[in-house]
Structure formats: C-alpha cells, structure tokens
PDB file of C-alpha atoms and ligand atoms in Angstrom:
ATOM      1  CA  MET L1500      -6.304  -8.849 -18.028  1.00  0.00           C
ATOM      2  CA  LYS L1501      -2.863  -9.295 -16.461  1.00  0.00           C
ATOM      3  CA  ARG L1502      -2.213  -6.765 -13.711  1.00  0.00           C
ATOM      4  CA  GLY L1503       0.596  -4.299 -14.468  1.00  0.00           C
ATOM      5  CA  LYS L1504       3.687  -3.977 -12.315  1.00  0.00           C
ATOM      6  CA  PHE L1505       4.384  -1.233  -9.824  1.00  0.00           C
ATOM      7  CA  ILE L1506       7.914   0.167  -9.843  1.00  0.00           C
ATOM      8  CA  THR L1507       9.223   2.784  -7.439  1.00  0.00           C
ATOM      9  CA  LEU L1508      12.353   4.926  -7.439  1.00  0.00           C
ATOM     10  CA  GLU L1509      13.906   5.942  -4.129  1.00  0.00           C
ATOM     11  CA  GLY L1510      17.012   7.587  -2.743  1.00  0.00           C
ATOM     12  CA  ILE L1511      18.288  10.684  -1.002  1.00  0.00           C
ATOM     13  CA  ASP L1512      17.906  13.990  -2.858  1.00  0.00           C
ATOM     14  CA  GLY L1513      20.531  14.344  -5.585  1.00  0.00           C
ATOM     15  CA  ALA L1514      21.102  10.593  -5.960  1.00  0.00           C
ATOM     16  CA  GLY L1515      20.239  10.582  -9.688  1.00  0.00           C
ATOM     17  CA  LYS L1516      16.622   9.359  -9.887  1.00  0.00           C
ATOM     18  CA  SER L1517      15.465  11.946 -12.413  1.00  0.00           C
ATOM     19  CA  THR L1518      18.471  11.286 -14.633  1.00  0.00           C
ATOM     20  CA  GLN L1519      17.692   7.552 -14.833  1.00  0.00           C
ATOM     21  CA  MET L1520      13.951   8.041 -15.370  1.00  0.00           C
ATOM     22  CA  GLU L1521      14.602   8.450 -19.112  1.00  0.00           C
ATOM     23  CA  VAL L1522      16.419   5.098 -19.201  1.00  0.00           C
ATOM     24  CA  LEU L1523      13.576   3.410 -17.438  1.00  0.00           C
ATOM     25  CA  LYS L1524      11.110   4.886 -19.943  1.00  0.00           C
ATOM     26  CA  SER L1525      13.014   3.684 -22.993  1.00  0.00           C
ATOM     27  CA  SER L1526      13.609   0.290 -21.408  1.00  0.00           C
ATOM     28  CA  LEU L1527       9.853  -0.204 -20.895  1.00  0.00           C
ATOM     29  CA  HIS L1528       9.132   1.069 -24.393  1.00  0.00           C
ATOM     30  CA  LEU L1529      11.628  -1.426 -25.904  1.00  0.00           C
ATOM     31  CA  ASN L1530       9.915  -4.230 -24.013  1.00  0.00           C
ATOM     32  CA  GLY L1531       6.545  -3.145 -25.448  1.00  0.00           C
ATOM     33  CA  ILE L1532       5.100  -2.208 -22.085  1.00  0.00           C
ATOM     34  CA  GLU L1533       2.404   0.428 -21.599  1.00  0.00           C
ATOM     35  CA  TYR L1534       3.116   2.525 -18.534  1.00  0.00           C
ATOM     36  CA  ILE L1535       2.352   5.730 -16.688  1.00  0.00           C
ATOM     37  CA  LEU L1536       4.820   7.931 -14.803  1.00  0.00           C
ATOM     38  CA  THR L1537       3.837   9.521 -11.538  1.00  0.00           C
ATOM     39  CA  ARG L1538       5.306  10.860  -8.311  1.00  0.00           C
ATOM     40  CA  GLU L1539       4.929  11.346  -4.565  1.00  0.00           C
ATOM     41  CA  PRO L1540       4.081  13.455  -2.845  1.00  0.00           C
ATOM     42  CA  GLY L1541       1.674  14.359  -5.667  1.00  0.00           C
ATOM     43  CA  GLY L1542       0.401  12.406  -8.644  1.00  0.00           C
ATOM     44  CA  THR L1543      -3.205  13.700  -8.422  1.00  0.00           C
ATOM     45  CA  PRO L1544      -4.589  17.277  -8.488  1.00  0.00           C
ATOM     46  CA  LEU L1545      -5.137  17.193  -4.714  1.00  0.00           C
ATOM     47  CA  GLY L1546      -1.801  15.449  -4.134  1.00  0.00           C
ATOM     48  CA  GLU L1547       0.046  18.137  -6.069  1.00  0.00           C
ATOM     49  CA  LYS L1548      -1.518  20.796  -3.815  1.00  0.00           C
ATOM     50  CA  LEU L1549      -0.346  18.816  -0.788  1.00  0.00           C
ATOM     51  CA  ARG L1550       3.102  18.526  -2.388  1.00  0.00           C
ATOM     52  CA  ALA L1551       3.393  22.311  -2.701  1.00  0.00           C
ATOM     53  CA  LEU L1552       2.635  22.636   1.019  1.00  0.00           C
ATOM     54  CA  LEU L1553       4.928  19.767   2.026  1.00  0.00           C
ATOM     55  CA  LEU L1554       7.917  21.115   0.117  1.00  0.00           C
ATOM     56  CA  ASN L1555       7.522  24.727   1.199  1.00  0.00           C
ATOM     57  CA  GLU L1556       5.685  25.225   4.499  1.00  0.00           C
ATOM     58  CA  SER L1557       7.089  24.471   7.910  1.00  0.00           C
ATOM     59  CA  MET L1558       5.025  21.955   9.905  1.00  0.00           C
ATOM     60  CA  SER L1559       5.355  19.407  12.691  1.00  0.00           C
ATOM     61  CA  PRO L1560       6.764  15.942  11.856  1.00  0.00           C
ATOM     62  CA  GLU L1561       3.334  14.441  12.630  1.00  0.00           C
ATOM     63  CA  THR L1562       1.572  16.750  10.179  1.00  0.00           C
ATOM     64  CA  GLU L1563       4.231  16.017   7.582  1.00  0.00           C
ATOM     65  CA  ALA L1564       3.802  12.236   7.922  1.00  0.00           C
ATOM     66  CA  LEU L1565       0.008  12.447   7.811  1.00  0.00           C
ATOM     67  CA  MET L1566       0.069  14.653   4.730  1.00  0.00           C
ATOM     68  CA  MET L1567       2.484  12.297   2.939  1.00  0.00           C
ATOM     69  CA  PHE L1568       0.057   9.438   3.579  1.00  0.00           C
ATOM     70  CA  ALA L1569      -2.979  11.579   2.679  1.00  0.00           C
ATOM     71  CA  SER L1570      -1.394  12.294  -0.682  1.00  0.00           C
ATOM     72  CA  ARG L1571      -0.620   8.559  -1.032  1.00  0.00           C
ATOM     73  CA  ALA L1572      -4.185   7.452  -0.214  1.00  0.00           C
ATOM     74  CA  GLU L1573      -5.512   9.646  -3.018  1.00  0.00           C
ATOM     75  CA  HIS L1574      -2.738   8.605  -5.423  1.00  0.00           C
ATOM     76  CA  LEU L1575      -3.283   4.914  -4.806  1.00  0.00           C
ATOM     77  CA  ARG L1576      -7.046   5.001  -5.270  1.00  0.00           C
ATOM     78  CA  GLU L1577      -7.270   7.493  -8.126  1.00  0.00           C
ATOM     79  CA  VAL L1578      -4.182   6.643 -10.174  1.00  0.00           C
ATOM     80  CA  ILE L1579      -2.025   3.663  -9.210  1.00  0.00           C
ATOM     81  CA  LEU L1580      -4.582   0.876  -8.653  1.00  0.00           C
ATOM     82  CA  PRO L1581      -6.807   1.812 -11.627  1.00  0.00           C
ATOM     83  CA  ALA L1582      -3.794   1.861 -13.997  1.00  0.00           C
ATOM     84  CA  LEU L1583      -2.446  -1.472 -12.726  1.00  0.00           C
ATOM     85  CA  SER L1584      -5.846  -3.084 -13.125  1.00  0.00           C
ATOM     86  CA  THR L1585      -5.930  -2.178 -16.831  1.00  0.00           C
ATOM     87  CA  GLY L1586      -2.544  -3.889 -17.291  1.00  0.00           C
ATOM     88  CA  LYS L1587      -0.447  -0.715 -17.369  1.00  0.00           C
ATOM     89  CA  TRP L1588       2.774  -0.529 -15.412  1.00  0.00           C
ATOM     90  CA  VAL L1589       3.123   2.345 -12.960  1.00  0.00           C
ATOM     91  CA  ILE L1590       6.467   4.031 -12.322  1.00  0.00           C
ATOM     92  CA  SER L1591       6.414   6.229  -9.262  1.00  0.00           C
ATOM     93  CA  ASP L1592       9.155   8.648  -8.309  1.00  0.00           C
ATOM     94  CA  ARG L1593       9.015   7.750  -4.571  1.00  0.00           C
ATOM     95  CA  PHE L1594       6.415   5.873  -2.476  1.00  0.00           C
ATOM     96  CA  THR L1595       6.096   4.595   1.114  1.00  0.00           C
ATOM     97  CA  ASP L1596       9.779   3.706   1.569  1.00  0.00           C
ATOM     98  CA  ALA L1597      10.398   7.465   1.408  1.00  0.00           C
ATOM     99  CA  SER L1598       8.131   7.974   4.433  1.00  0.00           C
ATOM    100  CA  PHE L1599      10.101   5.400   6.430  1.00  0.00           C
ATOM    101  CA  ALA L1600      13.380   6.983   5.304  1.00  0.00           C
ATOM    102  CA  TYR L1601      12.536  10.710   5.633  1.00  0.00           C
ATOM    103  CA  GLN L1602       9.849  10.870   8.333  1.00  0.00           C
ATOM    104  CA  GLY L1603      11.174   7.778  10.165  1.00  0.00           C
ATOM    105  CA  GLY L1604      14.954   7.969   9.696  1.00  0.00           C
ATOM    106  CA  GLY L1605      15.269  11.706   9.006  1.00  0.00           C
ATOM    107  CA  ARG L1606      12.715  13.172  11.420  1.00  0.00           C
ATOM    108  CA  GLY L1607      12.891  10.338  13.970  1.00  0.00           C
ATOM    109  CA  MET L1608       9.233   9.295  13.904  1.00  0.00           C
ATOM    110  CA  ASP L1609       8.546   5.825  15.280  1.00  0.00           C
ATOM    111  CA  TYR L1610       8.502   3.214  12.525  1.00  0.00           C
ATOM    112  CA  SER L1611       5.593   1.506  14.277  1.00  0.00           C
ATOM    113  CA  ARG L1612       3.467   4.636  13.810  1.00  0.00           C
ATOM    114  CA  LEU L1613       4.374   4.804  10.148  1.00  0.00           C
ATOM    115  CA  ALA L1614       3.556   1.101   9.804  1.00  0.00           C
ATOM    116  CA  VAL L1615       0.039   1.801  11.116  1.00  0.00           C
ATOM    117  CA  LEU L1616      -0.439   4.477   8.445  1.00  0.00           C
ATOM    118  CA  GLU L1617       1.041   2.178   5.798  1.00  0.00           C
ATOM    119  CA  ASP L1618      -1.399  -0.579   6.724  1.00  0.00           C
ATOM    120  CA  TRP L1619      -4.325   1.841   6.842  1.00  0.00           C
ATOM    121  CA  VAL L1620      -3.608   3.377   3.452  1.00  0.00           C
ATOM    122  CA  GLN L1621      -2.358   0.409   1.456  1.00  0.00           C
ATOM    123  CA  GLY L1622      -3.012  -2.822   3.380  1.00  0.00           C
ATOM    124  CA  GLY L1623      -0.479  -5.343   2.086  1.00  0.00           C
ATOM    125  CA  PHE L1624       0.025  -3.558  -1.242  1.00  0.00           C
ATOM    126  CA  GLN L1625       3.739  -3.095  -2.059  1.00  0.00           C
ATOM    127  CA  PRO L1626       5.821  -2.258  -5.127  1.00  0.00           C
ATOM    128  CA  ASP L1627       6.944  -5.148  -7.353  1.00  0.00           C
ATOM    129  CA  ARG L1628      10.361  -3.526  -7.762  1.00  0.00           C
ATOM    130  CA  THR L1629      12.061  -0.662  -5.921  1.00  0.00           C
ATOM    131  CA  PHE L1630      15.227   0.887  -7.296  1.00  0.00           C
ATOM    132  CA  LEU L1631      17.214   2.471  -4.492  1.00  0.00           C
ATOM    133  CA  PHE L1632      19.727   5.020  -5.756  1.00  0.00           C
ATOM    134  CA  ASP L1633      22.388   4.882  -3.103  1.00  0.00           C
ATOM    135  CA  LEU L1634      25.462   7.044  -2.727  1.00  0.00           C
ATOM    136  CA  PRO L1635      27.478   8.840  -0.047  1.00  0.00           C
ATOM    137  CA  VAL L1636      25.663  11.893   1.294  1.00  0.00           C
ATOM    138  CA  GLU L1637      28.508  14.285   0.517  1.00  0.00           C
ATOM    139  CA  VAL L1638      28.468  13.271  -3.169  1.00  0.00           C
ATOM    140  CA  ALA L1639      24.696  13.803  -3.377  1.00  0.00           C
ATOM    141  CA  ARG L1640      25.054  17.224  -1.680  1.00  0.00           C
ATOM    142  CA  GLU L1641      27.657  18.261  -4.190  1.00  0.00           C
ATOM    143  CA  ARG L1642      25.389  17.234  -7.066  1.00  0.00           C
ATOM    144  CA  LEU L1643      22.378  19.001  -5.492  1.00  0.00           C
ATOM    145  CA  MET L1644      24.278  22.264  -5.192  1.00  0.00           C
ATOM    146  CA  ARG L1645      24.094  22.545  -9.002  1.00  0.00           C
ATOM    147  CA  ASN L1646      20.353  23.196  -8.614  1.00  0.00           C
ATOM    148  CA  GLU L1647      19.187  26.796  -8.456  1.00  0.00           C
ATOM    149  CA  SER L1648      16.684  26.508  -5.630  1.00  0.00           C
ATOM    150  CA  LEU L1649      16.400  23.931  -2.866  1.00  0.00           C
ATOM    151  CA  ASP L1650      13.108  22.863  -1.257  1.00  0.00           C
ATOM    152  CA  ARG L1651      12.450  22.338   2.458  1.00  0.00           C
ATOM    153  CA  PHE L1652      13.897  18.800   2.445  1.00  0.00           C
ATOM    154  CA  GLU L1653      16.879  19.587   0.244  1.00  0.00           C
ATOM    155  CA  GLN L1654      17.843  22.346   2.688  1.00  0.00           C
ATOM    156  CA  GLU L1655      18.231  19.846   5.535  1.00  0.00           C
ATOM    157  CA  ARG L1656      21.662  19.290   7.063  1.00  0.00           C
ATOM    158  CA  GLU L1657      24.043  16.479   6.248  1.00  0.00           C
ATOM    159  CA  ASP L1658      23.213  14.438   9.376  1.00  0.00           C
ATOM    160  CA  PHE L1659      19.531  14.375   8.314  1.00  0.00           C
ATOM    161  CA  PHE L1660      20.519  12.784   5.006  1.00  0.00           C
ATOM    162  CA  LEU L1661      22.861  10.324   6.725  1.00  0.00           C
ATOM    163  CA  ARG L1662      19.879   9.068   8.713  1.00  0.00           C
ATOM    164  CA  VAL L1663      17.677   8.988   5.606  1.00  0.00           C
ATOM    165  CA  ARG L1664      20.286   7.010   3.669  1.00  0.00           C
ATOM    166  CA  ASN L1665      20.708   4.504   6.496  1.00  0.00           C
ATOM    167  CA  ALA L1666      16.955   4.054   6.851  1.00  0.00           C
ATOM    168  CA  TYR L1667      16.683   3.333   3.112  1.00  0.00           C
ATOM    169  CA  LEU L1668      19.467   0.741   3.317  1.00  0.00           C
ATOM    170  CA  GLU L1669      17.749  -0.841   6.287  1.00  0.00           C
ATOM    171  CA  ARG L1670      14.511  -1.132   4.266  1.00  0.00           C
ATOM    172  CA  ALA L1671      16.427  -2.662   1.358  1.00  0.00           C
ATOM    173  CA  GLY L1672      17.920  -5.225   3.751  1.00  0.00           C
ATOM    174  CA  ARG L1673      14.473  -6.108   5.077  1.00  0.00           C
ATOM    175  CA  PHE L1674      12.834  -6.501   1.685  1.00  0.00           C
ATOM    176  CA  PRO L1675      15.517  -7.930  -0.597  1.00  0.00           C
ATOM    177  CA  GLU L1676      12.945  -9.553  -2.920  1.00  0.00           C
ATOM    178  CA  ARG L1677      11.757  -6.211  -4.268  1.00  0.00           C
ATOM    179  CA  PHE L1678      14.729  -3.853  -3.725  1.00  0.00           C
ATOM    180  CA  VAL L1679      17.547  -3.337  -6.221  1.00  0.00           C
ATOM    181  CA  VAL L1680      20.249  -1.171  -4.670  1.00  0.00           C
ATOM    182  CA  LEU L1681      22.075   0.862  -7.312  1.00  0.00           C
ATOM    183  CA  ASP L1682      25.512   2.242  -6.543  1.00  0.00           C
ATOM    184  CA  SER L1683      24.858   5.781  -7.766  1.00  0.00           C
ATOM    185  CA  SER L1684      28.438   6.917  -7.474  1.00  0.00           C
ATOM    186  CA  ARG L1685      29.117   5.066 -10.737  1.00  0.00           C
ATOM    187  CA  SER L1686      28.712   6.554 -14.221  1.00  0.00           C
ATOM    188  CA  PRO L1687      25.169   7.087 -15.562  1.00  0.00           C
ATOM    189  CA  GLU L1688      25.875   4.406 -18.217  1.00  0.00           C
ATOM    190  CA  GLU L1689      26.751   1.739 -15.655  1.00  0.00           C
ATOM    191  CA  ILE L1690      23.638   2.502 -13.606  1.00  0.00           C
ATOM    192  CA  SER L1691      21.452   2.427 -16.735  1.00  0.00           C
ATOM    193  CA  LYS L1692      22.753  -1.025 -17.634  1.00  0.00           C
ATOM    194  CA  GLN L1693      21.763  -2.428 -14.249  1.00  0.00           C
ATOM    195  CA  ILE L1694      18.273  -0.892 -14.526  1.00  0.00           C
ATOM    196  CA  GLU L1695      17.781  -2.304 -18.035  1.00  0.00           C
ATOM    197  CA  GLU L1696      18.780  -5.786 -16.867  1.00  0.00           C
ATOM    198  CA  SER L1697      16.426  -5.647 -13.926  1.00  0.00           C
ATOM    199  CA  ILE L1698      13.506  -4.520 -16.100  1.00  0.00           C
ATOM    200  CA  ALA L1699      14.195  -7.299 -18.603  1.00  0.00           C
ATOM    201  CA  THR L1700      13.963  -9.848 -15.772  1.00  0.00           C
ATOM    202  CA  LEU L1701      10.736  -8.345 -14.498  1.00  0.00           C
ATOM    203  CA  CYS L1702       9.207  -8.522 -17.995  1.00  0.00           C
ATOM    204  CA  LYS L1703       9.761 -12.304 -18.309  1.00  0.00           C
TER     205      LYS L1703
HETATM  206  P1  LIG D1215      17.512  13.284  -8.100  1.00  0.00           P
HETATM  207  O1  LIG D1215      16.383  13.276  -9.075  1.00  0.00           O
HETATM  208  O2  LIG D1215      17.721  11.955  -7.462  1.00  0.00           O
HETATM  209  O3  LIG D1215      17.438  14.377  -7.075  1.00  0.00           O
HETATM  210  P2  LIG D1215      19.128  14.070 -10.392  1.00  0.00           P
HETATM  211  O4  LIG D1215      18.896  12.987 -11.395  1.00  0.00           O
HETATM  212  O5  LIG D1215      18.437  15.378 -10.611  1.00  0.00           O
HETATM  213  O6  LIG D1215      18.872  13.531  -8.913  1.00  0.00           O
HETATM  214  O7  LIG D1215      20.707  14.293 -10.303  1.00  0.00           O
HETATM  215  C1  LIG D1215      21.295  15.320  -9.496  1.00  0.00           C
HETATM  216  C2  LIG D1215      22.500  15.909 -10.259  1.00  0.00           C
HETATM  217  O8  LIG D1215      23.511  14.912 -10.399  1.00  0.00           O
HETATM  218  C3  LIG D1215      22.189  16.382 -11.667  1.00  0.00           C
HETATM  219  O9  LIG D1215      22.953  17.543 -11.916  1.00  0.00           O
HETATM  220  C4  LIG D1215      22.645  15.227 -12.558  1.00  0.00           C
HETATM  221  O10 LIG D1215      23.050  15.663 -13.829  1.00  0.00           O
HETATM  222  C5  LIG D1215      23.828  14.674 -11.776  1.00  0.00           C
HETATM  223  N1  LIG D1215      23.984  13.206 -11.923  1.00  0.00           N
HETATM  224  C6  LIG D1215      22.991  12.274 -11.986  1.00  0.00           C
HETATM  225  N2  LIG D1215      23.499  11.026 -12.091  1.00  0.00           N
HETATM  226  C7  LIG D1215      24.845  11.144 -12.074  1.00  0.00           C
HETATM  227  C8  LIG D1215      25.954  10.211 -12.136  1.00  0.00           C
HETATM  228  N3  LIG D1215      25.759   8.878 -12.217  1.00  0.00           N
HETATM  229  N4  LIG D1215      27.199  10.709 -12.074  1.00  0.00           N
HETATM  230  C9  LIG D1215      27.410  12.038 -11.957  1.00  0.00           C
HETATM  231  N5  LIG D1215      26.439  12.980 -11.894  1.00  0.00           N
HETATM  232  C10 LIG D1215      25.171  12.555 -11.967  1.00  0.00           C
HETATM  233  P1  LIG D1216      11.302  14.544  -5.061  1.00  0.00           P
HETATM  234  O1  LIG D1216      10.140  14.527  -5.988  1.00  0.00           O
HETATM  235  O2  LIG D1216      12.317  13.467  -5.217  1.00  0.00           O
HETATM  236  O3  LIG D1216      11.994  15.947  -5.115  1.00  0.00           O
HETATM  237  P2  LIG D1216      12.641  16.667  -6.396  1.00  0.00           P
HETATM  238  O4  LIG D1216      11.557  16.827  -7.412  1.00  0.00           O
HETATM  239  O5  LIG D1216      13.120  17.934  -5.801  1.00  0.00           O
HETATM  240  O6  LIG D1216      13.753  15.748  -6.860  1.00  0.00           O
HETATM  241  O7  LIG D1216      10.739  14.424  -3.548  1.00  0.00           O
HETATM  242  C1  LIG D1216      10.234  15.464  -2.843  1.00  0.00           C
HETATM  243  C2  LIG D1216      10.690  15.405  -1.421  1.00  0.00           C
HETATM  244  O8  LIG D1216       9.705  14.800  -0.586  1.00  0.00           O
HETATM  245  C3  LIG D1216      11.993  14.639  -1.196  1.00  0.00           C
HETATM  246  O9  LIG D1216      12.903  15.510  -0.552  1.00  0.00           O
HETATM  247  C4  LIG D1216      11.620  13.536  -0.239  1.00  0.00           C
HETATM  248  C5  LIG D1216      10.325  13.985   0.378  1.00  0.00           C
HETATM  249  N1  LIG D1216       9.419  12.873   0.756  1.00  0.00           N
HETATM  250  C6  LIG D1216       9.242  12.549   2.101  1.00  0.00           C
HETATM  251  O10 LIG D1216       9.862  13.174   2.980  1.00  0.00           O
HETATM  252  N2  LIG D1216       8.385  11.544   2.453  1.00  0.00           N
HETATM  253  C7  LIG D1216       7.654  10.846   1.524  1.00  0.00           C
HETATM  254  O11 LIG D1216       6.874   9.932   1.871  1.00  0.00           O
HETATM  255  C8  LIG D1216       7.838  11.190   0.138  1.00  0.00           C
HETATM  256  C9  LIG D1216       7.057  10.469  -0.916  1.00  0.00           C
HETATM  257  C10 LIG D1216       8.727  12.213  -0.207  1.00  0.00           C
END
C-alpha cells in the first residue's frame, strides 16, 4: 500500500485558509484521492478538549507550547499516521510550523526548545506539502474583524502577528522543498489556481 501524503495549511489568522479548504477538497476529489480533513490544535476527542482550553484560557507560554505538542502527539498517533498508512491523504489545518510561528515568533519562545518538542513528538516526520497563506498583517486584521467573536490568539495585537508572519516566512525559507507560499492578498480565484497546480504536481 502506497503511503498517503500529508498536507498542511498555515498562515496568520484571517489569511484565508478556511476559504481555500473547499478548493483543496475538490482538487483532491478530481484527482481521485481519498483523504481526511483534520486540524490543530484538535483533531482527536482529547485534542479538541485541549483546543478549547488553548483558545480560551490564559496560561504561560510554556504551558501553551506543551499543550500544543500534547495535542499533536495524540493527533499524530491516533489519526494522522494511521490514515497515511492506509494510503489516505491527510489535510491538516495547521501543524508544527504554527508552533514555531506562534509560540516561537509570537510569544518569543526559544526555537531550540520547540525543536526538542518537535523531535520528541514526531522524530523526523514532516508534511509533504505546506501551503503558507501569506499577506500583510493589516489586511488579515481587516478580514478578521468581519468575524463575530475572536479567540485568545485572534485578540493579540498587530506586533504579535508581525512576528508570527515573519517566523512563518523564515520557516518557508528554510524548507523550500515542502513550502508553497501563497500571496493571499490576491483574489480567491488566483489563489485557488496555484493550489490546484501544486496538488496536480504532488499527485504525479
Ligand atoms: P482563516 O481561515 O485563514 O482565518 P478565512 O478563510 O476565514 O481565514 O478568511 C477570513 C475572511 O477573509 C473571510 O471573511 C473570507 O471571506 C475573507 N477572504 C478569504 N480569502 C480572501 C481573498 N482572497 N480576498 C478577500 N477576502 C478573502
Ligand atoms: P485556527 O484553527 O486556524 O483558528 P480558527 O478556527 O479561528 O481559524 O487556529 C487556532 C489558533 O491556534 C490559531 O490562532 C493559531 C493557534 N496555534 C498556535 O498558536 N500554535 C500551534 O501549534 C497551533 C497548531 C495553532
């Protein structure tokens, strides 16, 4: 059985991930690929409980990082690896790059500490493709303001998101073989086209 591919979606809040999820789904469907959709933090019953705490309760940056990785450990073992081993593709709305961007860039935690957790939880396991939805922070803020309620991260100030965006771009620069950086200030149609092309290449 051929192992499925692991695709992750990343970007600052309001960058347009959810909007493009539908495109990704139909693109996989057209290519005849079986897949599951999942998310972090969350993706398992325990992970979803952790997500509710992470998005709503105040906590120290250390606790936050550990809980993100606790949710990931469960997600990886219970959902992601089993699905990939049966040949299914896994699409995850966020994964470890988000910890480097938010807990590392945003909260200022040492990357070396996060790398220890990454190695502990996933060894060398990495996504096959990561779509980074990138756009200026002020544009994302404007889009986010259309939402009725904002969670603990979405309520952060602009400088937090500037650091998160920069940390994401740094990751993309370090791992160019798996990252596709999407200019999210373009129209949804233009972004969709780039995603479809990238998926077609990955399917070959
Ligand atoms: P995310 O899931 O990354 O937080 P969403 O997909 O929910 O972002 O998008 C945030 C808001 O921006 C929504 O109101 C959505 O309709 C709008 N939006 C998404 N993509 C675009 C785009 N390319 N151009 C303009 N507005 C967009
Ligand atoms: P997300 O599901 O994108 O939020 P929404 O459903 O509101 O679009 O992500 C939840 C939040 O968790 C997001 O603000 C980023 C944050 N996050 C981290 O800080 N570190 C992580 O490792 C992950 C996976 C998410």
